[in-house]
PDB file of C-alpha atoms in Angstrom:
ATOM      1  CA  MET A   1     -26.078 -26.534   3.985  1.00 46.00           C
ATOM      2  CA  THR A   2     -27.092 -25.452   0.490  1.00 46.00           C
ATOM      3  CA  ASN A   3     -27.541 -28.230  -2.050  1.00 49.00           C
ATOM      4  CA  VAL A   4     -26.612 -27.559  -5.662  1.00 47.00           C
ATOM      5  CA  GLN A   5     -28.723 -29.555  -8.114  1.00 49.00           C
ATOM      6  CA  PRO A   6     -26.851 -31.062 -11.066  1.00 48.00           C
ATOM      7  CA  PRO A   7     -27.995 -30.044 -14.565  1.00 48.00           C
ATOM      8  CA  THR A   8     -30.780 -32.075 -16.163  1.00 49.00           C
ATOM      9  CA  GLY A   9     -29.536 -35.241 -17.808  1.00 47.00           C
ATOM     10  CA  GLN A  10     -26.573 -35.771 -15.497  1.00 48.00           C
ATOM     11  CA  PRO A  11     -26.512 -38.379 -12.715  1.00 49.00           C
ATOM     12  CA  ASN A  12     -26.824 -37.198  -9.143  1.00 49.00           C
ATOM     13  CA  ASN A  13     -23.287 -38.274  -8.343  1.00 48.00           C
ATOM     14  CA  ALA A  14     -21.741 -36.215 -11.181  1.00 46.00           C
ATOM     15  CA  PRO A  15     -19.083 -33.792  -9.890  1.00 45.00           C
ATOM     16  CA  LEU A  16     -20.081 -30.142  -9.765  1.00 42.00           C
ATOM     17  CA  ASN A  17     -17.029 -29.034 -11.667  1.00 45.00           C
ATOM     18  CA  ASP A  18     -17.512 -31.513 -14.531  1.00 44.00           C
ATOM     19  CA  GLY A  19     -17.491 -29.317 -17.617  1.00 42.00           C
ATOM     20  CA  LEU A  20     -18.327 -26.195 -15.603  1.00 43.00           C
ATOM     21  CA  LEU A  21     -14.954 -25.099 -14.248  1.00 44.00           C
ATOM     22  CA  GLN A  22     -11.868 -24.981 -16.415  1.00 45.00           C
ATOM     23  CA  ASP A  23      -8.327 -24.069 -15.485  1.00 45.00           C
ATOM     24  CA  ASN A  24      -8.213 -22.147 -18.738  1.00 44.00           C
ATOM     25  CA  ALA A  25      -9.827 -18.779 -17.997  1.00 42.00           C
ATOM     26  CA  ALA A  26     -10.673 -18.155 -21.655  1.00 42.00           C
ATOM     27  CA  THR A  27     -13.082 -21.113 -21.781  1.00 42.00           C
ATOM     28  CA  GLN A  28     -14.676 -20.540 -18.361  1.00 44.00           C
ATOM     29  CA  PRO A  29     -18.364 -19.548 -18.562  1.00 47.00           C
ATOM     30  CA  PRO A  30     -19.624 -16.855 -16.203  1.00 49.00           C
ATOM     31  CA  PHE A  31     -21.837 -17.617 -13.212  1.00 45.00           C
ATOM     32  CA  VAL A  32     -24.699 -15.312 -12.328  1.00 47.00           C
ATOM     33  CA  ASP A  33     -25.455 -16.453  -8.808  1.00 56.00           C
ATOM     34  CA  GLU A  34     -22.774 -15.423  -6.298  1.00 56.00           C
ATOM     35  CA  HIS A  35     -23.519 -18.238  -3.845  1.00 54.00           C
ATOM     36  CA  GLU A  36     -23.464 -20.914  -6.534  1.00 62.00           C
ATOM     37  CA  PHE A  37     -20.256 -19.475  -7.945  1.00 59.00           C
ATOM     38  CA  ASN A  38     -18.499 -19.707  -4.559  1.00 57.00           C
ATOM     39  CA  ILE A  39     -19.651 -23.291  -4.080  1.00 55.00           C
ATOM     40  CA  ARG A  40     -18.370 -24.327  -7.502  1.00 61.00           C
ATOM     41  CA  LEU A  41     -15.134 -22.436  -6.905  1.00 56.00           C
ATOM     42  CA  ALA A  42     -14.535 -24.432  -3.718  1.00 55.00           C
ATOM     43  CA  ASP A  43     -15.479 -27.721  -5.381  1.00 58.00           C
ATOM     44  CA  ASN A  44     -13.018 -27.063  -8.192  1.00 56.00           C
ATOM     45  CA  ASP A  45     -10.178 -28.232  -5.917  1.00 55.00           C
ATOM     46  CA  SER A  46     -10.229 -31.595  -4.204  1.00 54.00           C
ATOM     47  CA  TYR A  47      -7.792 -30.410  -1.468  1.00 55.00           C
ATOM     48  CA  ASP A  48      -6.317 -33.892  -1.391  1.00 58.00           C
ATOM     49  CA  GLY A  49      -2.818 -34.152   0.013  1.00 56.00           C
ATOM     50  CA  LEU A  50      -0.344 -31.338   0.644  1.00 61.00           C
ATOM     51  CA  THR A  51      -1.051 -28.729  -2.026  1.00 66.00           C
ATOM     52  CA  PHE A  52       0.113 -25.168  -2.632  1.00 70.00           C
ATOM     53  CA  GLU A  53      -2.217 -23.436  -5.032  1.00 72.00           C
ATOM     54  CA  VAL A  54      -4.242 -20.250  -5.455  1.00 75.00           C
ATOM     55  CA  ILE A  55      -7.681 -20.460  -7.048  1.00 72.00           C
ATOM     56  CA  GLU A  56      -9.366 -17.112  -7.580  1.00 72.00           C
ATOM     57  CA  ALA A  57     -12.157 -15.433  -9.460  1.00 68.00           C
ATOM     58  CA  GLU A  58     -11.214 -12.921 -12.144  1.00 66.00           C
ATOM     59  CA  VAL A  59     -12.915 -10.971 -14.892  1.00 65.00           C
ATOM     60  CA  ALA A  60     -11.557 -11.767 -18.356  1.00 63.00           C
ATOM     61  CA  GLU A  61     -13.070 -10.259 -21.493  1.00 63.00           C
ATOM     62  CA  GLY A  62     -16.114  -9.171 -19.536  1.00 66.00           C
ATOM     63  CA  LYS A  63     -16.755 -12.652 -18.145  1.00 68.00           C
ATOM     64  CA  ARG A  64     -16.274 -13.949 -14.632  1.00 69.00           C
ATOM     65  CA  VAL A  65     -13.792 -16.813 -14.698  1.00 69.00           C
ATOM     66  CA  VAL A  66     -11.790 -19.034 -12.378  1.00 71.00           C
ATOM     67  CA  SER A  67      -8.006 -19.258 -12.682  1.00 71.00           C
ATOM     68  CA  ARG A  68      -5.179 -21.052 -10.920  1.00 75.00           C
ATOM     69  CA  GLY A  69      -1.727 -19.811  -9.990  1.00 74.00           C
ATOM     70  CA  VAL A  70      -0.170 -16.385  -9.456  1.00 79.00           C
ATOM     71  CA  TYR A  71       1.789 -13.920 -11.571  1.00 79.00           C
ATOM     72  CA  LEU A  72       5.472 -14.269 -10.716  1.00 86.00           C
ATOM     73  CA  ALA A  73       7.130 -10.904 -11.451  1.00 89.00           C
ATOM     74  CA  PRO A  74       4.852  -8.447  -9.570  1.00 90.00           C
ATOM     75  CA  ASN A  75       4.411 -10.781  -6.599  1.00 91.00           C
ATOM     76  CA  LEU A  76       8.165 -11.289  -6.263  1.00 94.00           C
ATOM     77  CA  ILE A  77       8.613  -7.503  -6.164  1.00 94.00           C
ATOM     78  CA  THR A  78       5.895  -7.295  -3.509  1.00 94.00           C
ATOM     79  CA  THR A  79       7.738  -9.987  -1.548  1.00 95.00           C
ATOM     80  CA  LEU A  80      10.927  -7.907  -1.686  1.00 96.00           C
ATOM     81  CA  SER A  81       8.959  -4.941  -0.356  1.00 96.00           C
ATOM     82  CA  LEU A  82       7.656  -7.144   2.459  1.00 96.00           C
ATOM     83  CA  LEU A  83      11.203  -8.307   3.211  1.00 97.00           C
ATOM     84  CA  SER A  84      12.435  -4.704   3.400  1.00 97.00           C
ATOM     85  CA  GLY A  85       9.679  -3.832   5.858  1.00 96.00           C
ATOM     86  CA  PHE A  86      10.485  -6.895   7.950  1.00 97.00           C
ATOM     87  CA  TYR A  87      14.184  -5.998   7.989  1.00 98.00           C
ATOM     88  CA  SER A  88      13.308  -2.450   9.041  1.00 97.00           C
ATOM     89  CA  ILE A  89      11.482  -3.777  12.103  1.00 97.00           C
ATOM     90  CA  LEU A  90      14.454  -5.931  13.093  1.00 97.00           C
ATOM     91  CA  ALA A  91      16.874  -3.031  12.580  1.00 97.00           C
ATOM     92  CA  SER A  92      14.701  -0.691  14.684  1.00 96.00           C
ATOM     93  CA  THR A  93      14.597  -3.106  17.595  1.00 95.00           C
ATOM     94  CA  GLN A  94      18.418  -3.363  17.456  1.00 95.00           C
ATOM     95  CA  GLY A  95      18.917   0.406  17.454  1.00 93.00           C
ATOM     96  CA  GLU A  96      20.060   0.625  13.812  1.00 96.00           C
ATOM     97  CA  PHE A  97      17.650   3.432  12.978  1.00 95.00           C
ATOM     98  CA  TYR A  98      19.300   4.665   9.790  1.00 94.00           C
ATOM     99  CA  LYS A  99      19.307   1.185   8.247  1.00 96.00           C
ATOM    100  CA  ALA A 100      15.673   0.789   9.304  1.00 97.00           C
ATOM    101  CA  SER A 101      14.799   4.081   7.610  1.00 96.00           C
ATOM    102  CA  LEU A 102      16.562   3.140   4.383  1.00 96.00           C
ATOM    103  CA  ALA A 103      14.703  -0.187   4.346  1.00 97.00           C
ATOM    104  CA  ILE A 104      11.354   1.642   4.496  1.00 97.00           C
ATOM    105  CA  PHE A 105      12.427   3.871   1.613  1.00 96.00           C
ATOM    106  CA  LEU A 106      13.341   0.757  -0.372  1.00 96.00           C
ATOM    107  CA  SER A 107       9.920  -0.722   0.393  1.00 96.00           C
ATOM    108  CA  ALA A 108       8.281   2.436  -0.961  1.00 95.00           C
ATOM    109  CA  ILE A 109      10.260   2.176  -4.207  1.00 95.00           C
ATOM    110  CA  LEU A 110       9.383  -1.505  -4.609  1.00 95.00           C
ATOM    111  CA  ASP A 111       5.727  -0.801  -3.795  1.00 92.00           C
ATOM    112  CA  GLY A 112       5.560   1.627  -6.697  1.00 89.00           C
ATOM    113  CA  ALA A 113       7.370  -0.820  -8.975  1.00 91.00           C
ATOM    114  CA  ASP A 114       5.154  -3.870  -8.423  1.00 89.00           C
ATOM    115  CA  GLY A 115       1.996  -2.086  -9.539  1.00 85.00           C
ATOM    116  CA  ARG A 116       3.650  -0.697 -12.654  1.00 86.00           C
ATOM    117  CA  VAL A 117       5.092  -4.090 -13.574  1.00 89.00           C
ATOM    118  CA  ALA A 118       1.688  -5.713 -13.103  1.00 86.00           C
ATOM    119  CA  ARG A 119       0.049  -3.158 -15.398  1.00 84.00           C
ATOM    120  CA  MET A 120       2.819  -3.409 -18.005  1.00 87.00           C
ATOM    121  CA  LEU A 121       2.586  -7.207 -18.135  1.00 86.00           C
ATOM    122  CA  ASN A 122      -1.208  -7.240 -17.773  1.00 83.00           C
ATOM    123  CA  ALA A 123      -0.581  -9.369 -14.675  1.00 82.00           C
ATOM    124  CA  GLN A 124      -3.097  -7.837 -12.262  1.00 81.00           C
ATOM    125  CA  SER A 125      -5.087 -10.221 -10.073  1.00 82.00           C
ATOM    126  CA  PRO A 126      -7.181 -10.206  -6.873  1.00 81.00           C
ATOM    127  CA  PHE A 127      -4.458 -12.206  -5.110  1.00 85.00           C
ATOM    128  CA  GLY A 128      -1.840  -9.615  -6.082  1.00 85.00           C
ATOM    129  CA  GLU A 129      -4.002  -6.754  -4.821  1.00 87.00           C
ATOM    130  CA  GLN A 130      -4.594  -8.389  -1.444  1.00 89.00           C
ATOM    131  CA  TYR A 131      -0.967  -9.478  -1.079  1.00 91.00           C
ATOM    132  CA  ASP A 132       0.198  -5.943  -1.875  1.00 92.00           C
ATOM    133  CA  SER A 133      -2.071  -4.514   0.837  1.00 92.00           C
ATOM    134  CA  LEU A 134      -0.761  -6.976   3.425  1.00 94.00           C
ATOM    135  CA  ALA A 135       2.829  -6.129   2.513  1.00 95.00           C
ATOM    136  CA  ASP A 136       1.997  -2.410   2.711  1.00 95.00           C
ATOM    137  CA  MET A 137       0.523  -2.900   6.170  1.00 96.00           C
ATOM    138  CA  LEU A 138       3.802  -4.285   7.454  1.00 96.00           C
ATOM    139  CA  ALA A 139       6.137  -1.950   5.555  1.00 96.00           C
ATOM    140  CA  PHE A 140       4.164   1.298   5.910  1.00 96.00           C
ATOM    141  CA  GLY A 141       1.896   0.692   8.882  1.00 96.00           C
ATOM    142  CA  VAL A 142       3.948  -1.314  11.370  1.00 97.00           C
ATOM    143  CA  ALA A 143       7.605  -0.648  10.459  1.00 97.00           C
ATOM    144  CA  PRO A 144       7.464   3.205  10.671  1.00 97.00           C
ATOM    145  CA  ALA A 145       5.575   3.038  13.972  1.00 97.00           C
ATOM    146  CA  ILE A 146       8.180   0.716  15.497  1.00 97.00           C
ATOM    147  CA  LEU A 147      10.966   2.885  14.087  1.00 97.00           C
ATOM    148  CA  ILE A 148       9.729   6.136  15.607  1.00 96.00           C
ATOM    149  CA  TYR A 149       8.739   4.439  18.866  1.00 96.00           C
ATOM    150  CA  SER A 150      12.178   2.854  19.272  1.00 95.00           C
ATOM    151  CA  PHE A 151      13.947   6.072  18.272  1.00 93.00           C
ATOM    152  CA  ALA A 152      12.048   8.774  20.170  1.00 91.00           C
ATOM    153  CA  LEU A 153       8.767   7.715  21.786  1.00 94.00           C
ATOM    154  CA  GLN A 154       9.838   4.907  24.108  1.00 93.00           C
ATOM    155  CA  PRO A 155      10.827   7.279  26.973  1.00 91.00           C
ATOM    156  CA  LEU A 156       7.247   8.660  26.926  1.00 91.00           C
ATOM    157  CA  GLY A 157       5.904   5.316  28.106  1.00 92.00           C
ATOM    158  CA  ARG A 158       2.247   4.657  27.389  1.00 95.00           C
ATOM    159  CA  ILE A 159       1.833   7.998  25.624  1.00 95.00           C
ATOM    160  CA  GLY A 160       4.544   7.093  23.149  1.00 95.00           C
ATOM    161  CA  LEU A 161       3.099   3.615  22.709  1.00 96.00           C
ATOM    162  CA  GLY A 162      -0.357   5.035  22.062  1.00 96.00           C
ATOM    163  CA  CYS A 163       0.875   7.570  19.504  1.00 97.00           C
ATOM    164  CA  ALA A 164       2.790   4.896  17.589  1.00 97.00           C
ATOM    165  CA  PHE A 165      -0.250   2.615  17.638  1.00 97.00           C
ATOM    166  CA  VAL A 166      -2.459   5.393  16.260  1.00 97.00           C
ATOM    167  CA  PHE A 167      -0.259   5.454  13.167  1.00 97.00           C
ATOM    168  CA  THR A 168      -0.436   1.666  12.749  1.00 97.00           C
ATOM    169  CA  ALA A 169      -4.218   1.581  13.220  1.00 97.00           C
ATOM    170  CA  CYS A 170      -4.747   4.462  10.778  1.00 96.00           C
ATOM    171  CA  GLY A 171      -2.546   2.651   8.261  1.00 95.00           C
ATOM    172  CA  ALA A 172      -4.787  -0.417   8.533  1.00 95.00           C
ATOM    173  CA  PHE A 173      -7.943   1.711   8.213  1.00 94.00           C
ATOM    174  CA  ARG A 174      -6.530   3.520   5.190  1.00 92.00           C
ATOM    175  CA  LEU A 175      -5.581   0.312   3.352  1.00 91.00           C
ATOM    176  CA  ALA A 176      -8.937  -1.323   4.104  1.00 90.00           C
ATOM    177  CA  ARG A 177     -10.810   1.747   2.871  1.00 88.00           C
ATOM    178  CA  PHE A 178      -8.671   1.904  -0.263  1.00 85.00           C
ATOM    179  CA  ASN A 179      -9.452  -1.748  -1.064  1.00 82.00           C
ATOM    180  CA  VAL A 180     -13.216  -1.279  -0.851  1.00 83.00           C
ATOM    181  CA  GLN A 181     -13.194   2.041  -2.729  1.00 75.00           C
ATOM    182  CA  VAL A 182     -10.733   1.101  -5.461  1.00 67.00           C
ATOM    183  CA  GLY A 183     -13.416   0.939  -8.152  1.00 62.00           C
ATOM    184  CA  THR A 184     -15.528   3.882  -6.986  1.00 63.00           C
ATOM    185  CA  VAL A 185     -13.110   6.810  -6.668  1.00 63.00           C
ATOM    186  CA  ASP A 186     -11.285   8.959  -9.204  1.00 63.00           C
ATOM    187  CA  LYS A 187      -7.893   7.377  -9.958  1.00 69.00           C
ATOM    188  CA  LYS A 188      -6.364  10.835 -10.332  1.00 74.00           C
ATOM    189  CA  TYR A 189      -6.604  11.344  -6.573  1.00 76.00           C
ATOM    190  CA  PHE A 190      -5.925   9.498  -3.331  1.00 82.00           C
ATOM    191  CA  VAL A 191      -8.574   9.925  -0.651  1.00 85.00           C
ATOM    192  CA  GLY A 192      -6.343  10.508   2.340  1.00 87.00           C
ATOM    193  CA  LEU A 193      -2.559  10.482   2.354  1.00 91.00           C
ATOM    194  CA  ALA A 194      -1.233   7.261   0.797  1.00 92.00           C
ATOM    195  CA  SER A 195       0.388   4.960   3.355  1.00 93.00           C
ATOM    196  CA  PRO A 196       3.834   4.902   1.641  1.00 94.00           C
ATOM    197  CA  LEU A 197       3.925   8.716   1.700  1.00 94.00           C
ATOM    198  CA  ALA A 198       2.885   8.819   5.349  1.00 95.00           C
ATOM    199  CA  ALA A 199       5.617   6.304   6.139  1.00 97.00           C
ATOM    200  CA  ILE A 200       8.166   8.434   4.258  1.00 96.00           C
ATOM    201  CA  LEU A 201       7.164  11.525   6.263  1.00 96.00           C
ATOM    202  CA  VAL A 202       7.762   9.667   9.519  1.00 97.00           C
ATOM    203  CA  THR A 203      10.961   8.015   8.300  1.00 97.00           C
ATOM    204  CA  ALA A 204      12.456  11.196   6.847  1.00 96.00           C
ATOM    205  CA  ALA A 205      11.856  13.003  10.159  1.00 95.00           C
ATOM    206  CA  VAL A 206      13.833  10.308  11.975  1.00 95.00           C
ATOM    207  CA  MET A 207      16.675  10.543   9.456  1.00 94.00           C
ATOM    208  CA  VAL A 208      16.813  14.342   9.806  1.00 93.00           C
ATOM    209  CA  ALA A 209      16.982  13.974  13.595  1.00 91.00           C
ATOM    210  CA  ILE A 210      19.835  11.473  13.276  1.00 90.00           C
ATOM    211  CA  ASP A 211      21.797  13.667  10.860  1.00 89.00           C
ATOM    212  CA  HIS A 212      21.313  16.842  12.907  1.00 85.00           C
ATOM    213  CA  ASN A 213      21.296  15.482  16.455  1.00 79.00           C
ATOM    214  CA  GLN A 214      23.887  18.054  17.508  1.00 75.00           C
ATOM    215  CA  TRP A 215      21.183  20.749  17.569  1.00 67.00           C
ATOM    216  CA  ILE A 216      18.029  18.662  17.881  1.00 64.00           C
ATOM    217  CA  GLY A 217      19.021  16.341  20.747  1.00 60.00           C
ATOM    218  CA  GLN A 218      17.764  12.773  20.420  1.00 55.00           C
ATOM    219  CA  TYR A 219      16.248  12.540  23.901  1.00 61.00           C
ATOM    220  CA  ASP A 220      15.166  16.118  24.351  1.00 78.00           C
ATOM    221  CA  THR A 221      11.668  16.180  25.872  1.00 83.00           C
ATOM    222  CA  LEU A 222      10.334  18.764  23.444  1.00 85.00           C
ATOM    223  CA  VAL A 223      11.592  16.789  20.460  1.00 86.00           C
ATOM    224  CA  MET A 224       9.973  13.613  21.789  1.00 90.00           C
ATOM    225  CA  PHE A 225       6.588  15.320  22.063  1.00 92.00           C
ATOM    226  CA  LEU A 226       7.050  16.813  18.585  1.00 93.00           C
ATOM    227  CA  PHE A 227       7.656  13.311  17.225  1.00 95.00           C
ATOM    228  CA  ALA A 228       4.571  12.065  19.086  1.00 96.00           C
ATOM    229  CA  ALA A 229       2.440  14.792  17.536  1.00 96.00           C
ATOM    230  CA  TRP A 230       4.007  14.252  14.108  1.00 96.00           C
ATOM    231  CA  VAL A 231       3.296  10.526  13.961  1.00 97.00           C
ATOM    232  CA  VAL A 232      -0.335  11.104  15.036  1.00 97.00           C
ATOM    233  CA  ILE A 233      -0.799  13.829  12.408  1.00 96.00           C
ATOM    234  CA  CYS A 234       0.607  11.584   9.671  1.00 96.00           C
ATOM    235  CA  GLY A 235      -1.694   8.779  10.786  1.00 96.00           C
ATOM    236  CA  LEU A 236      -4.803  10.975  10.795  1.00 96.00           C
ATOM    237  CA  LEU A 237      -3.968  12.329   7.333  1.00 95.00           C
ATOM    238  CA  MET A 238      -4.132   8.749   6.033  1.00 94.00           C
ATOM    239  CA  VAL A 239      -7.739   8.310   7.168  1.00 93.00           C
ATOM    240  CA  SER A 240      -8.874  11.838   6.297  1.00 91.00           C
ATOM    241  CA  ASN A 241     -10.989  12.657   3.249  1.00 88.00           C
ATOM    242  CA  VAL A 242      -8.370  15.086   1.967  1.00 88.00           C
ATOM    243  CA  LYS A 243      -7.741  14.494  -1.749  1.00 86.00           C
ATOM    244  CA  TYR A 244      -4.161  14.153  -2.952  1.00 86.00           C
ATOM    245  CA  TYR A 245      -3.089  14.054  -6.582  1.00 80.00           C
ATOM    246  CA  SER A 246      -1.949  10.492  -7.346  1.00 75.00           C
ATOM    247  CA  PHE A 247       0.364  11.233 -10.331  1.00 70.00           C
ATOM    248  CA  LYS A 248      -0.884   7.988 -11.928  1.00 65.00           C
ATOM    249  CA  GLU A 249      -1.630   9.780 -15.203  1.00 61.00           C
ATOM    250  CA  PHE A 250       1.184  12.308 -14.955  1.00 61.00           C
ATOM    251  CA  ASP A 251       3.602  10.248 -17.061  1.00 59.00           C
ATOM    252  CA  LYS A 252       1.064   9.995 -19.907  1.00 63.00           C
ATOM    253  CA  LYS A 253       0.829  13.742 -20.524  1.00 70.00           C
ATOM    254  CA  LYS A 254       3.207  16.260 -22.021  1.00 76.00           C
ATOM    255  CA  VAL A 255       4.243  19.230 -19.905  1.00 74.00           C
ATOM    256  CA  PRO A 256       6.022  22.488 -20.762  1.00 80.00           C
ATOM    257  CA  PHE A 257       9.805  22.163 -21.075  1.00 81.00           C
ATOM    258  CA  VAL A 258      10.308  24.528 -18.134  1.00 83.00           C
ATOM    259  CA  VAL A 259       8.806  21.880 -15.829  1.00 79.00           C
ATOM    260  CA  LEU A 260      11.743  19.604 -16.609  1.00 85.00           C
ATOM    261  CA  ILE A 261      14.174  22.405 -15.717  1.00 89.00           C
ATOM    262  CA  ILE A 262      12.332  23.027 -12.436  1.00 85.00           C
ATOM    263  CA  GLY A 263      12.543  19.309 -11.695  1.00 86.00           C
ATOM    264  CA  VAL A 264      16.312  19.328 -12.183  1.00 90.00           C
ATOM    265  CA  LEU A 265      16.655  22.311  -9.818  1.00 88.00           C
ATOM    266  CA  VAL A 266      14.549  20.610  -7.168  1.00 86.00           C
ATOM    267  CA  MET A 267      16.639  17.444  -7.464  1.00 88.00           C
ATOM    268  CA  SER A 268      19.825  19.497  -7.061  1.00 87.00           C
ATOM    269  CA  ILE A 269      18.493  21.092  -3.876  1.00 83.00           C
ATOM    270  CA  VAL A 270      17.411  17.713  -2.490  1.00 85.00           C
ATOM    271  CA  LEU A 271      20.832  16.190  -3.184  1.00 87.00           C
ATOM    272  CA  TYR A 272      22.452  18.781  -0.894  1.00 87.00           C
ATOM    273  CA  ASP A 273      20.719  17.141   2.082  1.00 89.00           C
ATOM    274  CA  ILE A 274      18.576  14.201   0.954  1.00 90.00           C
ATOM    275  CA  PRO A 275      16.615  13.536   4.205  1.00 92.00           C
ATOM    276  CA  VAL A 276      15.828  17.240   4.678  1.00 92.00           C
ATOM    277  CA  GLY A 277      14.868  17.589   1.005  1.00 92.00           C
ATOM    278  CA  ILE A 278      12.586  14.560   1.071  1.00 93.00           C
ATOM    279  CA  LEU A 279      10.973  15.722   4.308  1.00 94.00           C
ATOM    280  CA  ALA A 280      10.406  19.208   2.869  1.00 92.00           C
ATOM    281  CA  ILE A 281       8.846  17.846  -0.335  1.00 92.00           C
ATOM    282  CA  GLY A 282       6.677  15.485   1.703  1.00 92.00           C
ATOM    283  CA  ILE A 283       5.433  18.301   3.929  1.00 93.00           C
ATOM    284  CA  ILE A 284       4.651  20.465   0.885  1.00 92.00           C
ATOM    285  CA  TYR A 285       2.720  17.577  -0.678  1.00 91.00           C
ATOM    286  CA  ALA A 286       0.809  16.922   2.559  1.00 92.00           C
ATOM    287  CA  LEU A 287      -0.103  20.607   2.848  1.00 92.00           C
ATOM    288  CA  SER A 288      -1.122  20.804  -0.819  1.00 89.00           C
ATOM    289  CA  GLY A 289      -4.022  18.431  -0.278  1.00 88.00           C
ATOM    290  CA  ILE A 290      -5.198  20.342   2.782  1.00 89.00           C
ATOM    291  CA  VAL A 291      -5.038  23.692   0.956  1.00 88.00           C
ATOM    292  CA  THR A 292      -6.864  22.277  -2.085  1.00 84.00           C
ATOM    293  CA  THR A 293      -9.599  20.821   0.128  1.00 84.00           C
ATOM    294  CA  ILE A 294     -10.082  24.087   2.025  1.00 85.00           C
ATOM    295  CA  LYS A 295     -10.342  26.040  -1.243  1.00 82.00           C
ATOM    296  CA  ALA A 296     -12.885  23.565  -2.622  1.00 76.00           C
ATOM    297  CA  ASN A 297     -15.009  23.872   0.545  1.00 78.00           C
ATOM    298  CA  PHE A 298     -14.977  27.659   0.331  1.00 77.00           C
ATOM    299  CA  LYS A 299     -16.191  27.515  -3.275  1.00 72.00           C
ATOM    300  CA  HIS A 300     -19.184  25.485  -2.192  1.00 64.00           C
TER     301      HIS A 300
END
């Protein structure tokens, strides 16, 4: 076990966090040594009794600091997204596939909202980032796989189970890779299809099949194998190195007025049949990254 020597002039029994760790992040001095920092971070809490607290390292004004607590607004939105994903799983297992699909769509909306709220309120934190990833894993990695398995893949037996699991595993890989690359990649692009978009592609396909089951046939063998292939393709796109435009800076730039008119026309077409419209837009977006990547490779 590593021993941390107290500063000169202090008694040996002086607590490590005496004057070194503050709850106020603005007065917290930075630590250079990673190992010493982790030790002092742990010693900052006595862990006496039944406590509910988050202590984490942050960077404030260029300095590494220790803070307590969590930001309420963005984490509550993330919790709602988690709840929607959880409800989707329950609805799928009970055969309520349309409700399960709508719950995943709601999770996607909430997932986009929590990040924006955190940036607007300057309430970003390591805890929030990790919590968001865990919620995304349930809502966009597990819930869509259970939905499509319960709806179409269950009659395929182990093949259907394996295809659904591929999507879940790829969702986990994609989120883990995103977390470790968050500070090293261009924010204008996603490397691989974002997990909420992959979940929407799977969910929209289920909704289209429900709405048009008179000509698709819910238990048709061909349709089941098409769903199996579709969920695997969506999963593999998540872990691919295909670059997709993230639209994170799109709202900060002016565009020609005609773009707004085109947007209204697209919305009108989508409103005619919302699941089909969303699925079509999702497929176009998924293909756009592939086409862009192929063109870039040919240039090199």
